[in-house]
Short mmCIF file of C-alpha atoms in Angstrom, two decimals:
data_model
loop_
_atom_site.label_atom_id
_atom_site.label_comp_id
_atom_site.label_asym_id
_atom_site.label_seq_id
_atom_site.Cartn_x
_atom_site.Cartn_y
_atom_site.Cartn_z
CA MET A 5 44.56 4.82 17.96
CA GLU A 6 47.00 4.18 20.84
CA LYS A 7 45.50 2.38 23.85
CA PRO A 8 45.76 4.23 27.19
CA ASN A 9 48.48 2.89 29.55
CA PHE A 10 46.69 2.88 32.88
CA LYS A 11 49.90 1.90 34.80
CA LYS A 12 51.50 5.24 33.93
CA MET A 13 48.40 7.35 34.59
CA SER A 14 47.39 9.08 37.77
CA LYS A 15 44.17 8.10 39.53
CA SER A 16 42.47 11.34 38.44
CA LYS A 17 43.38 10.74 34.79
CA ILE A 18 42.07 7.18 34.96
CA THR A 19 38.81 8.48 36.39
CA LYS A 20 38.59 11.05 33.61
CA VAL A 21 39.19 8.45 30.87
CA ILE A 22 36.54 6.18 32.36
CA ALA A 23 34.07 9.08 32.58
CA ILE A 24 34.68 10.05 28.94
CA SER A 25 34.32 6.43 27.82
CA PHE A 26 31.07 6.05 29.75
CA THR A 27 29.74 9.29 28.25
CA ILE A 28 30.54 8.07 24.72
CA ILE A 29 28.82 4.74 25.36
CA LEU A 30 25.77 6.45 26.85
CA ALA A 31 25.51 8.95 23.98
CA THR A 32 25.83 6.18 21.41
CA SER A 33 23.09 4.22 23.17
CA ILE A 34 20.77 7.25 23.24
CA ILE A 35 21.39 8.06 19.57
CA TRP A 36 20.75 4.38 18.63
CA LYS A 37 17.48 4.41 20.57
CA ILE A 38 16.36 7.65 18.91
CA LEU A 39 17.16 6.38 15.43
CA ASN A 40 15.51 3.03 16.08
CA LYS A 41 12.58 4.14 18.19
CA LYS A 42 9.39 2.40 17.18
CA THR A 43 6.11 4.20 17.30
CA THR A 44 2.59 4.14 15.89
CA GLU A 45 3.17 7.47 14.12
CA THR A 46 3.63 7.37 10.34
CA ASN A 47 5.47 9.68 7.96
CA ILE A 48 4.67 8.75 4.36
CA ASP A 49 7.02 10.27 1.78
CA LEU A 50 5.22 10.75 -1.55
CA SER A 51 8.07 12.48 -3.38
CA PHE A 52 8.36 9.44 -5.67
CA VAL A 53 4.88 10.04 -7.15
CA GLN A 54 5.96 12.96 -9.32
CA LYS A 55 8.82 10.90 -10.71
CA VAL A 56 6.40 8.15 -11.71
CA GLU A 57 3.91 10.59 -13.21
CA ASN A 58 6.69 12.10 -15.29
CA ILE A 59 7.57 8.83 -17.03
CA THR A 60 7.73 9.54 -20.76
CA PRO A 61 6.06 6.87 -22.94
CA PRO A 62 8.28 5.44 -25.69
CA THR A 63 8.02 6.80 -29.20
CA PHE A 64 8.82 4.93 -32.41
CA PRO A 65 10.00 5.61 -35.97
CA ASP A 66 7.37 5.73 -38.70
CA ASN A 67 8.28 2.31 -40.10
CA VAL A 68 5.28 -0.07 -40.22
CA CYS A 69 5.80 -3.80 -40.66
CA ASN A 70 2.46 -5.51 -41.28
CA VAL A 71 2.66 -9.23 -40.41
CA VAL A 72 0.59 -10.01 -43.54
CA ASP A 73 3.53 -8.82 -45.63
CA TYR A 74 5.64 -11.54 -44.00
CA GLU A 75 3.12 -14.25 -44.96
CA ALA A 76 1.26 -14.43 -41.67
CA VAL A 77 -2.10 -16.13 -42.14
CA PRO A 78 -5.29 -15.76 -40.09
CA ASN A 79 -7.67 -18.38 -38.85
CA LEU A 80 -9.82 -19.36 -41.88
CA THR A 81 -12.97 -18.10 -40.17
CA LYS A 82 -11.41 -14.64 -40.01
CA THR A 83 -9.98 -14.55 -43.51
CA LEU A 84 -12.64 -12.31 -45.02
CA GLU A 85 -12.15 -9.75 -42.25
CA THR A 86 -8.48 -9.60 -43.18
CA ALA A 87 -8.85 -9.57 -46.97
CA GLN A 88 -9.14 -5.80 -47.06
CA TYR A 89 -5.50 -5.51 -45.94
CA LEU A 90 -4.14 -7.59 -48.86
CA SER A 91 -2.68 -6.03 -51.98
CA SER A 92 -3.44 -8.75 -54.55
CA LYS A 93 -5.48 -11.85 -55.43
CA GLU A 94 -2.26 -13.87 -55.37
CA GLN A 95 -1.59 -12.79 -51.81
CA PHE A 96 -5.13 -13.75 -50.84
CA GLU A 97 -4.74 -17.24 -52.35
CA LYS A 98 -1.38 -17.64 -50.60
CA MET A 99 -3.08 -16.70 -47.35
CA ILE A 100 -5.75 -19.40 -47.80
CA LYS A 101 -3.08 -22.01 -48.43
CA GLY A 102 -0.99 -20.81 -45.50
CA ALA A 103 -3.93 -20.88 -43.11
CA LYS A 104 -4.11 -24.61 -43.62
CA GLU A 105 -0.46 -24.96 -42.70
CA GLY A 106 -1.14 -23.23 -39.43
CA GLU A 107 0.75 -21.91 -36.48
CA LYS A 108 4.38 -22.43 -37.46
CA GLN A 109 4.13 -20.12 -40.45
CA ASN A 110 2.73 -17.38 -38.23
CA PHE A 111 5.48 -17.89 -35.67
CA GLN A 112 8.08 -17.34 -38.41
CA ALA A 113 6.17 -14.43 -39.94
CA PHE A 114 5.77 -12.57 -36.66
CA GLN A 115 9.43 -12.98 -35.82
CA LYS A 116 10.51 -11.86 -39.29
CA ALA A 117 8.35 -8.74 -38.93
CA VAL A 118 9.95 -7.92 -35.59
CA GLU A 119 13.46 -8.49 -36.88
CA ASP A 120 12.91 -6.52 -40.09
CA CYS A 121 11.38 -3.62 -38.21
CA SER A 122 14.29 -3.69 -35.77
CA ASN A 123 16.82 -3.70 -38.63
CA LYS A 124 15.16 -0.57 -40.00
CA GLY A 125 15.80 1.20 -36.71
CA GLY A 126 12.48 0.30 -35.08
CA GLY A 127 8.83 0.99 -35.70
CA THR A 128 5.41 -0.65 -35.45
CA VAL A 129 4.72 -4.31 -36.03
CA LYS A 130 1.09 -4.19 -37.15
CA ILE A 131 -1.40 -6.96 -36.41
CA PRO A 132 -4.53 -6.39 -38.54
CA ALA A 133 -8.05 -7.59 -37.77
CA GLY A 134 -8.40 -11.35 -37.73
CA GLU A 135 -7.36 -14.23 -35.49
CA TRP A 136 -3.68 -15.08 -35.74
CA LYS A 137 -2.61 -18.32 -34.08
CA VAL A 138 1.12 -18.35 -33.39
CA GLY A 139 3.09 -21.56 -32.92
CA GLY A 140 5.71 -20.19 -30.58
CA PRO A 141 6.75 -17.12 -28.60
CA ILE A 142 7.03 -13.57 -29.93
CA HIS A 143 10.40 -12.15 -28.88
CA LEU A 144 10.41 -8.36 -29.05
CA LYS A 145 13.39 -6.13 -29.70
CA SER A 146 14.25 -2.57 -28.75
CA ASN A 147 12.24 0.22 -30.41
CA ILE A 148 9.36 -2.06 -31.38
CA ASN A 149 5.64 -1.37 -30.86
CA LEU A 150 3.55 -4.54 -31.22
CA HIS A 151 0.25 -2.95 -32.24
CA LEU A 152 -3.02 -4.88 -32.44
CA GLU A 153 -5.70 -3.27 -34.59
CA GLU A 154 -9.34 -3.45 -33.49
CA ASN A 155 -10.69 -7.03 -33.80
CA ALA A 156 -7.17 -8.45 -34.04
CA VAL A 157 -6.60 -11.56 -31.90
CA ILE A 158 -3.24 -13.18 -31.26
CA SER A 159 -3.62 -16.69 -29.85
CA PHE A 160 -0.85 -19.14 -29.08
CA SER A 161 -0.06 -22.79 -29.56
CA SER A 162 -1.16 -25.17 -26.81
CA ASN A 163 2.01 -27.26 -27.21
CA PRO A 164 4.57 -26.48 -24.46
CA ASP A 165 7.43 -27.64 -26.69
CA ASP A 166 6.70 -24.69 -28.99
CA PHE A 167 8.03 -22.39 -26.22
CA LEU A 168 11.53 -23.83 -26.28
CA PRO A 169 14.43 -23.19 -26.15
CA VAL A 170 14.44 -22.07 -22.54
CA VAL A 171 15.08 -18.45 -21.58
CA LYS A 172 16.14 -16.56 -18.47
CA THR A 173 13.18 -15.87 -16.24
CA ARG A 174 11.91 -16.03 -12.66
CA TYR A 175 9.42 -18.52 -11.30
CA ALA A 176 7.66 -17.53 -8.05
CA GLY A 177 10.65 -15.48 -6.93
CA LEU A 178 13.43 -17.86 -8.02
CA GLU A 179 15.67 -17.39 -11.06
CA LEU A 180 15.96 -20.19 -13.65
CA TYR A 181 15.90 -21.09 -17.32
CA ASN A 182 12.40 -22.20 -18.28
CA TYR A 183 9.86 -22.15 -21.10
CA SER A 184 9.74 -18.80 -22.89
CA PRO A 185 6.85 -16.51 -22.01
CA MET A 186 4.48 -16.12 -24.96
CA ILE A 187 5.57 -12.53 -25.47
CA TYR A 188 9.10 -11.91 -24.17
CA ALA A 189 11.55 -9.05 -24.25
CA LEU A 190 15.10 -9.45 -22.93
CA ASP A 191 17.35 -6.45 -22.28
CA CYS A 192 15.23 -4.13 -24.45
CA GLU A 193 14.60 -0.39 -24.46
CA ASN A 194 11.59 1.50 -25.81
CA ILE A 195 9.07 -1.21 -26.45
CA ALA A 196 5.29 -1.25 -26.40
CA ILE A 197 2.27 -3.51 -26.76
CA THR A 198 -0.69 -1.35 -27.77
CA GLY A 199 -3.99 -1.24 -29.61
CA LYS A 200 -7.57 -2.46 -29.31
CA GLY A 201 -7.01 -6.14 -30.01
CA THR A 202 -6.78 -9.25 -27.83
CA ILE A 203 -3.93 -11.51 -26.75
CA ARG A 204 -5.11 -14.99 -25.80
CA GLY A 205 -2.63 -17.29 -24.12
CA ILE A 206 -4.45 -20.60 -23.86
CA THR A 207 -6.38 -22.35 -26.58
CA GLU A 208 -7.86 -25.83 -26.54
CA PRO A 209 -6.66 -28.42 -25.86
CA ASN A 210 -5.10 -26.81 -22.76
CA ASN A 211 -1.88 -28.77 -22.46
CA TRP A 212 -0.66 -26.49 -19.63
CA LYS A 213 -3.40 -27.65 -17.24
CA PRO A 214 -1.71 -30.91 -16.12
CA PHE A 215 1.32 -28.83 -15.11
CA ILE A 216 -0.66 -27.44 -12.16
CA LYS A 217 -0.82 -30.75 -10.29
CA ASN A 218 2.59 -32.03 -11.45
CA LYS A 219 4.76 -29.04 -10.47
CA LYS A 220 5.63 -29.72 -6.83
CA LYS A 221 8.68 -31.92 -7.35
CA ALA A 222 10.31 -29.37 -9.68
CA GLU A 223 9.38 -26.47 -7.37
CA LYS A 224 11.19 -28.19 -4.50
CA ARG A 225 14.21 -28.92 -6.72
CA LEU A 226 14.38 -25.31 -7.88
CA TYR A 227 14.08 -24.01 -4.32
CA LYS A 228 16.90 -26.31 -3.19
CA MET A 229 19.12 -25.13 -6.06
CA ALA A 230 18.44 -21.48 -5.22
CA ASN A 231 18.97 -22.06 -1.50
CA ASN A 232 22.32 -23.72 -2.25
CA ASN A 233 23.31 -20.86 -4.55
CA ILE A 234 23.59 -23.08 -7.63
CA PRO A 235 24.55 -20.83 -10.61
CA LEU A 236 21.67 -19.71 -12.79
CA GLU A 237 23.25 -21.39 -15.82
CA GLU A 238 22.74 -24.77 -14.13
CA ARG A 239 19.10 -24.22 -13.22
CA ILE A 240 17.69 -25.64 -16.44
CA PHE A 241 14.02 -26.58 -16.50
CA GLY A 242 11.49 -26.41 -19.33
CA THR A 243 10.26 -30.00 -19.62
CA VAL A 244 6.83 -31.58 -19.26
CA GLU A 245 8.27 -33.60 -16.37
CA ASP A 246 9.22 -30.39 -14.55
CA SER A 247 5.80 -28.83 -15.23
CA LEU A 248 6.78 -25.27 -14.37
CA ARG A 249 4.51 -22.98 -16.36
CA PRO A 250 5.79 -19.76 -17.97
CA SER A 251 4.37 -16.30 -17.55
CA MET A 252 2.32 -15.06 -20.49
CA ILE A 253 3.91 -11.64 -21.18
CA GLN A 254 7.29 -10.70 -19.68
CA PRO A 255 9.66 -7.78 -20.16
CA TYR A 256 12.95 -8.92 -18.53
CA ASN A 257 15.55 -6.30 -17.65
CA CYS A 258 13.96 -3.68 -19.90
CA ASN A 259 13.66 0.09 -19.81
CA ASN A 260 10.90 2.45 -20.93
CA ILE A 261 7.89 0.24 -21.61
CA LEU A 262 4.26 0.98 -22.53
CA ILE A 263 1.47 -1.61 -22.41
CA GLU A 264 -1.82 0.05 -23.29
CA GLY A 265 -5.35 -0.58 -24.49
CA ILE A 266 -5.30 -4.29 -25.22
CA LYS A 267 -7.36 -7.16 -23.82
CA ILE A 268 -5.51 -10.15 -22.34
CA GLU A 269 -7.17 -13.54 -21.85
CA GLU A 270 -6.18 -16.84 -20.20
CA GLY A 271 -2.47 -17.44 -19.80
CA PRO A 272 -0.68 -20.50 -18.45
CA MET A 273 0.36 -18.76 -15.19
CA TRP A 274 1.12 -15.13 -14.28
CA THR A 275 -0.37 -12.89 -16.98
CA LEU A 276 1.72 -9.72 -17.28
CA HIS A 277 4.94 -10.36 -15.34
CA VAL A 278 7.28 -7.38 -15.29
CA LEU A 279 10.77 -8.38 -14.15
CA TYR A 280 13.85 -6.20 -13.44
CA THR A 281 12.33 -3.38 -15.49
CA ASN A 282 12.45 0.41 -15.13
CA ASN A 283 10.04 3.11 -16.33
CA LEU A 284 6.84 1.26 -17.13
CA ILE A 285 3.29 2.39 -17.94
CA ILE A 286 0.41 -0.13 -17.83
CA ARG A 287 -2.95 1.43 -18.58
CA ASP A 288 -6.39 0.89 -20.05
CA LEU A 289 -6.03 -2.90 -20.10
CA ASN A 290 -8.84 -5.44 -19.82
CA ILE A 291 -7.43 -8.59 -18.21
CA GLU A 292 -9.57 -11.74 -17.91
CA THR A 293 -7.53 -14.71 -16.74
CA ARG A 294 -9.30 -17.03 -14.34
CA SER A 295 -7.17 -20.15 -14.19
CA THR A 296 -4.95 -21.29 -11.30
CA ASN A 297 -2.16 -18.84 -10.39
CA ASN A 298 -3.40 -16.41 -13.05
CA ASP A 299 -2.25 -13.24 -11.31
CA GLY A 300 -3.12 -10.29 -13.54
CA ILE A 301 -0.28 -7.76 -13.27
CA VAL A 302 2.89 -8.78 -11.37
CA ILE A 303 5.52 -6.16 -10.68
CA ASP A 304 8.67 -8.07 -9.75
CA SER A 305 11.86 -6.28 -8.66
CA SER A 306 11.02 -3.32 -10.90
CA THR A 307 11.06 0.46 -10.42
CA ASN A 308 9.12 3.52 -11.56
CA VAL A 309 5.80 1.94 -12.48
CA LEU A 310 2.42 3.50 -13.28
CA ILE A 311 -0.61 1.18 -13.32
CA GLU A 312 -3.85 3.01 -14.08
CA ASN A 313 -7.37 2.64 -15.48
CA ASN A 314 -7.31 -1.14 -15.84
CA ASN A 315 -10.15 -3.69 -15.45
CA LEU A 316 -9.14 -7.05 -14.01
CA ALA A 317 -10.87 -10.38 -13.40
CA THR A 318 -8.29 -12.99 -12.41
CA GLY A 319 -7.86 -16.44 -10.91
CA ASP A 320 -5.31 -15.15 -8.39
CA ASP A 321 -4.20 -11.67 -7.25
CA ALA A 322 -5.32 -8.98 -9.67
CA ILE A 323 -2.22 -6.82 -9.06
CA ALA A 324 0.78 -8.18 -7.17
CA ILE A 325 4.07 -6.58 -6.12
CA LYS A 326 7.00 -8.93 -5.51
CA SER A 327 10.81 -8.86 -5.24
CA GLY A 328 12.21 -12.39 -5.02
CA LYS A 329 12.03 -15.29 -2.62
CA ASP A 330 14.25 -16.01 0.38
CA ARG A 331 18.00 -16.45 -0.31
CA ASP A 332 17.59 -16.00 -4.05
CA GLY A 333 15.77 -12.72 -3.46
CA TRP A 334 18.54 -11.53 -1.13
CA ARG A 335 21.19 -12.56 -3.67
CA VAL A 336 19.57 -10.60 -6.51
CA GLY A 337 18.85 -7.72 -4.14
CA LYS A 338 16.50 -5.74 -6.38
CA PRO A 339 13.49 -4.07 -4.71
CA SER A 340 10.19 -3.16 -6.26
CA GLU A 341 9.83 0.56 -5.64
CA ASN A 342 8.25 3.81 -6.85
CA ILE A 343 4.92 2.33 -7.88
CA VAL A 344 1.63 4.21 -8.43
CA ILE A 345 -1.55 2.12 -8.73
CA ARG A 346 -4.68 4.20 -9.34
CA ASN A 347 -8.18 4.11 -10.78
CA ASN A 348 -8.27 0.33 -11.29
CA LYS A 349 -11.34 -1.92 -11.08
CA VAL A 350 -11.29 -5.54 -9.91
CA THR A 351 -14.32 -7.77 -10.49
CA GLU A 352 -12.77 -11.12 -9.49
CA ALA A 353 -9.52 -12.03 -7.74
CA HIS A 354 -7.90 -13.57 -4.70
CA ALA A 355 -6.78 -10.06 -3.77
CA GLY A 356 -7.34 -6.73 -5.48
CA VAL A 357 -3.76 -5.73 -4.69
CA ALA A 358 -1.24 -7.95 -2.91
CA ILE A 359 2.27 -7.16 -1.72
CA GLY A 360 4.26 -10.38 -1.34
CA SER A 361 4.63 -13.04 -0.34
CA GLU A 362 7.84 -13.10 -2.38
CA MET A 363 9.24 -9.78 -1.13
CA SER A 364 12.75 -10.69 0.05
CA GLY A 365 14.33 -7.94 -2.06
CA ASP A 366 12.12 -5.27 -0.37
CA VAL A 367 9.06 -3.34 -1.48
CA ARG A 368 8.94 0.40 -0.89
CA ASN A 369 7.33 3.62 -2.10
CA VAL A 370 3.90 2.44 -3.21
CA LEU A 371 0.75 4.56 -3.65
CA ILE A 372 -2.57 2.71 -4.15
CA GLU A 373 -5.59 4.95 -4.63
CA ASN A 374 -9.08 4.94 -6.08
CA LEU A 375 -9.15 1.15 -6.19
CA ASN A 376 -12.60 -0.33 -6.75
CA VAL A 377 -12.80 -3.97 -5.71
CA GLU A 378 -16.25 -5.29 -6.58
CA GLN A 379 -15.52 -8.92 -5.75
CA ALA A 380 -12.39 -10.63 -4.39
CA ASP A 381 -11.37 -12.92 -1.57
CA ARG A 382 -9.48 -9.96 -0.08
CA GLY A 383 -9.26 -6.33 -1.09
CA ILE A 384 -5.72 -5.33 -0.18
CA ARG A 385 -3.24 -7.74 1.32
CA ILE A 386 0.37 -7.60 2.54
CA LYS A 387 1.73 -11.11 3.07
CA SER A 388 5.03 -12.66 4.12
CA ARG A 389 6.48 -15.13 6.60
CA VAL A 390 9.54 -15.98 8.71
CA GLY A 391 12.32 -16.97 6.32
CA ARG A 392 11.51 -14.33 3.70
CA GLY A 393 13.39 -11.42 5.23
CA GLY A 394 12.96 -8.17 3.33
CA THR A 395 11.19 -4.97 4.27
CA VAL A 396 7.85 -3.45 3.21
CA GLU A 397 7.85 0.28 3.83
CA ASN A 398 6.45 3.66 2.81
CA ILE A 399 3.10 2.35 1.53
CA LEU A 400 -0.07 4.48 1.26
CA VAL A 401 -3.47 2.99 0.41
CA GLN A 402 -6.27 5.56 0.19
CA ASN A 403 -9.67 6.54 -1.22
CA SER A 404 -10.81 3.04 -2.17
CA ILE A 405 -13.90 0.82 -2.03
CA ILE A 406 -13.83 -2.90 -1.20
CA LYS A 407 -16.84 -5.17 -1.60
CA ASN A 408 -16.51 -8.89 -1.14
CA SER A 409 -19.68 -10.58 -0.06
CA GLY A 410 -19.12 -14.03 1.39
CA ARG A 411 -15.34 -13.83 1.13
CA LYS A 412 -12.37 -13.21 3.45
CA GLU A 413 -10.77 -10.18 5.06
CA PRO A 414 -11.09 -6.96 2.99
CA LEU A 415 -7.86 -5.60 4.52
CA GLN A 416 -5.13 -7.93 5.71
CA ILE A 417 -1.52 -7.89 6.90
CA ASN A 418 -0.38 -11.50 7.31
CA PHE A 419 3.20 -12.33 8.33
CA ASP A 420 2.34 -16.00 8.85
CA TYR A 421 1.52 -16.76 5.22
CA GLY A 422 2.04 -20.44 4.38
CA SER A 423 3.32 -22.28 1.32
CA LYS A 424 2.20 -25.72 0.17
CA SER A 425 5.31 -26.57 -1.84
CA THR A 426 8.44 -25.11 -0.20
CA GLN A 427 9.47 -24.21 3.33
CA PRO A 428 12.06 -21.48 4.13
CA LYS A 429 15.45 -22.75 5.32
CA THR A 430 16.27 -19.76 7.54
CA LYS A 431 14.56 -17.84 10.33
CA LYS A 432 15.18 -14.42 8.79
CA LYS A 433 12.20 -12.22 9.58
CA PRO A 434 10.47 -9.75 7.31
CA GLU A 435 9.74 -6.23 8.53
CA ILE A 436 6.88 -3.82 7.86
CA ARG A 437 6.95 -0.11 8.71
CA ASN A 438 5.46 3.23 7.75
CA VAL A 439 2.24 1.96 6.16
CA GLU A 440 -1.09 3.80 5.99
CA PHE A 441 -4.62 2.76 5.05
CA ARG A 442 -6.84 5.87 4.75
CA ASN A 443 -10.40 6.64 3.70
CA ILE A 444 -11.50 3.15 2.72
CA GLU A 445 -15.07 1.92 2.49
CA ILE A 446 -15.66 -1.75 3.30
CA ASP A 447 -18.86 -3.58 2.44
CA SER A 448 -18.42 -7.23 3.37
CA ASP A 449 -19.97 -9.98 5.45
CA ALA A 450 -16.65 -11.69 6.23
CA GLU A 451 -15.99 -12.34 9.92
CA ASN A 452 -13.06 -9.87 10.03
CA ALA A 453 -13.09 -6.53 8.24
CA ILE A 454 -9.43 -6.05 9.08
CA GLU A 455 -7.01 -8.84 10.02
CA ILE A 456 -3.43 -8.37 11.18
CA VAL A 457 -1.29 -11.40 11.91
CA GLY A 458 2.05 -9.90 12.79
CA LEU A 459 5.55 -10.56 14.09
CA LYS A 460 6.88 -9.07 17.33
CA ASN A 461 9.76 -6.62 16.93
CA GLN A 462 9.17 -6.46 13.16
CA MET A 463 6.32 -3.94 12.94
CA SER A 464 6.10 -0.19 13.47
CA SER A 465 4.30 2.93 12.28
CA ILE A 466 1.15 1.37 10.85
CA LEU A 467 -2.03 3.44 10.59
CA PHE A 468 -5.66 2.60 9.75
CA LYS A 469 -7.63 5.85 9.55
CA ASP A 470 -11.15 6.74 8.42
CA ILE A 471 -12.18 3.19 7.57
CA GLU A 472 -15.95 2.99 7.07
CA ILE A 473 -17.18 -0.54 7.77
CA LYS A 474 -20.77 -1.07 6.67
CA ASN A 475 -21.30 -4.31 8.59
CA THR A 476 -21.36 -3.51 12.33
CA ASN A 477 -21.02 -7.19 13.30
CA GLN A 478 -17.45 -7.48 12.03
CA PHE A 479 -14.15 -7.69 13.90
CA VAL A 480 -10.80 -5.99 13.66
CA ARG A 481 -8.56 -8.92 14.56
CA VAL A 482 -5.03 -8.14 15.78
CA ASP A 483 -2.78 -11.08 16.60
CA ASN A 484 0.88 -10.92 17.65
CA ALA A 485 1.22 -7.38 16.34
CA GLU A 486 2.51 -4.05 17.63
CA PHE A 487 2.83 -0.31 16.99
CA ILE A 488 -0.45 0.09 15.11
CA LYS A 489 -2.83 3.01 15.36
CA PHE A 490 -6.55 2.78 14.53
CA GLU A 491 -8.26 6.14 14.09
CA ASN A 492 -11.94 6.64 13.32
CA ILE A 493 -12.76 3.01 12.57
CA THR A 494 -16.53 2.79 12.63
CA GLY A 495 -18.79 0.07 13.96
CA VAL A 496 -16.57 -2.88 14.81
CA PHE A 497 -15.38 -5.01 17.72
CA PHE A 498 -11.60 -5.08 18.28
CA LYS A 499 -10.32 -8.56 19.05
CA MET A 500 -6.65 -8.59 20.14
CA LYS A 501 -4.27 -11.35 21.15
CA ASN A 502 -0.62 -11.32 22.23
CA SER A 503 -0.18 -7.77 20.92
CA ALA A 504 1.34 -4.57 22.29
CA ASN A 505 1.61 -0.83 21.77
CA LEU A 506 -1.70 -0.40 19.99
CA GLU A 507 -3.69 2.83 19.92
CA ILE A 508 -7.39 3.28 19.20
CA VAL A 509 -8.70 6.81 18.63
CA ASN A 510 -12.44 7.04 18.01
CA ASP A 511 -15.33 9.35 18.71
CA ALA A 512 -17.33 6.43 20.07
CA CYS A 513 -15.67 3.88 22.33
CA PRO A 514 -15.50 0.50 20.58
CA LYS A 515 -15.72 -2.87 22.25
CA VAL A 516 -12.22 -4.21 22.81
CA GLU A 517 -11.12 -7.71 23.82
CA GLN A 518 -7.45 -7.38 24.76
CA GLY A 519 -6.50 -11.08 25.07
CA LYS A 520 -3.04 -11.10 26.74
CA SER A 521 -2.09 -7.82 25.11
CA GLU A 522 -0.37 -4.87 26.76
CA ASN A 523 -0.01 -1.13 26.45
CA ILE A 524 -3.32 -0.68 24.65
CA ILE A 525 -4.32 2.98 24.54
CA ILE A 526 -8.00 3.75 23.94
CA ASP A 527 -8.89 7.40 23.39
CA CYS A 528 -12.56 8.11 22.75
CA LYS A 529 -15.02 10.92 23.45
CA LYS A 530 -18.12 8.82 24.14
#
């Protein structure tokens, strides 16, 4: 575009050009303000729910590969339970001999069954009743259903070296090569883990336990490598000295997955860690994993996920949604999105459902409903911090019950969440917008029923509506937050500090301590 030559223009033309330019600048400014206007009003888009509900579970060819046919041997105490599946006395005698040889034979047998079934075009790898101790990881392939019959138990070696060589994975939001998860699927389609049996990750002696206190040096080294954009191929861990524990079950970059019906007990770290995966159904599970960092279900940079009808008792968050940590999360750039979590029961956890803190790749389009938290430190928690970046948006939590006697905040948004091992190297701020909490019953004796520790200029369109708080001595604490609406919140004292643009709409006027806050609107009838 040719620049105007003001020397050759008349005064009236110059005035006209200036007026047009000013009008364009003003219009642009108005449009920008309209598009970026922050408000307390929400507008949740639930169009993603139908897409999630329409996920088609994988189906498999009729081929059945029974691990017994590949010379898998049960624990001797379970041999008689398994004898009915054997075809001959010779096979039974071979089983007795093999049971004495132990875990390595089962590792080979399980992998042979998977490979053979895959070579036939797919099918079901059958695990009959009995306890089967496996001396290494089970690596699934496309079109395989790992099916555990009733009273079948798969347990794993307690020797970390059995989970080598290292594989591609993610540790607390950072990519690396590390110990293989105990059940691992890389770049697979149409896989399942089903049945009425049990998968047990840790057996005695628990050689993973010392890793918990010895991990910090390696965590800092990994974070430094990720922050400096060291190629993934050079981020090699997987030693006792590093002490970075693997997840227990992990689909990595997979499509069309079903995990249904089984019981999962005691893994080394995160229990069911779903990474870079699309179209996933997790239902009717019973997860009991109470060790350190034993999150139950972790959805990590994955899309189109249905989590329903599960029972969870965990040593960390029961269900967590994540998407990478800091610069490494931005580099990968894969959000967790289109997630439906419904009809789940939590009997022990740090949080019933947590979003973050590793959410640098964004989290969006999440429906949480009919959640029953019987005991947890917190019911539902969104957590992040300066340095994470990323956006949490379009989240609806509704129709749920949270009980946590003697614990912490039932509902929490915390954008000042700390880390004991690594500190962010940037000041990039996370953002939260368009989030609703509706129709939630809280029965707790914690000091705060709702706690919001926010970030100025990073929050908008957040609603808490129809929250029934049984304990009338509790607080709603709001610190450094903005653009939040509270509607029909019963029986609490609002305690605010350094906050702005908050709205309280109640039938009865609540007690409000505004503490250096501004633009607080209180609308009540009594």
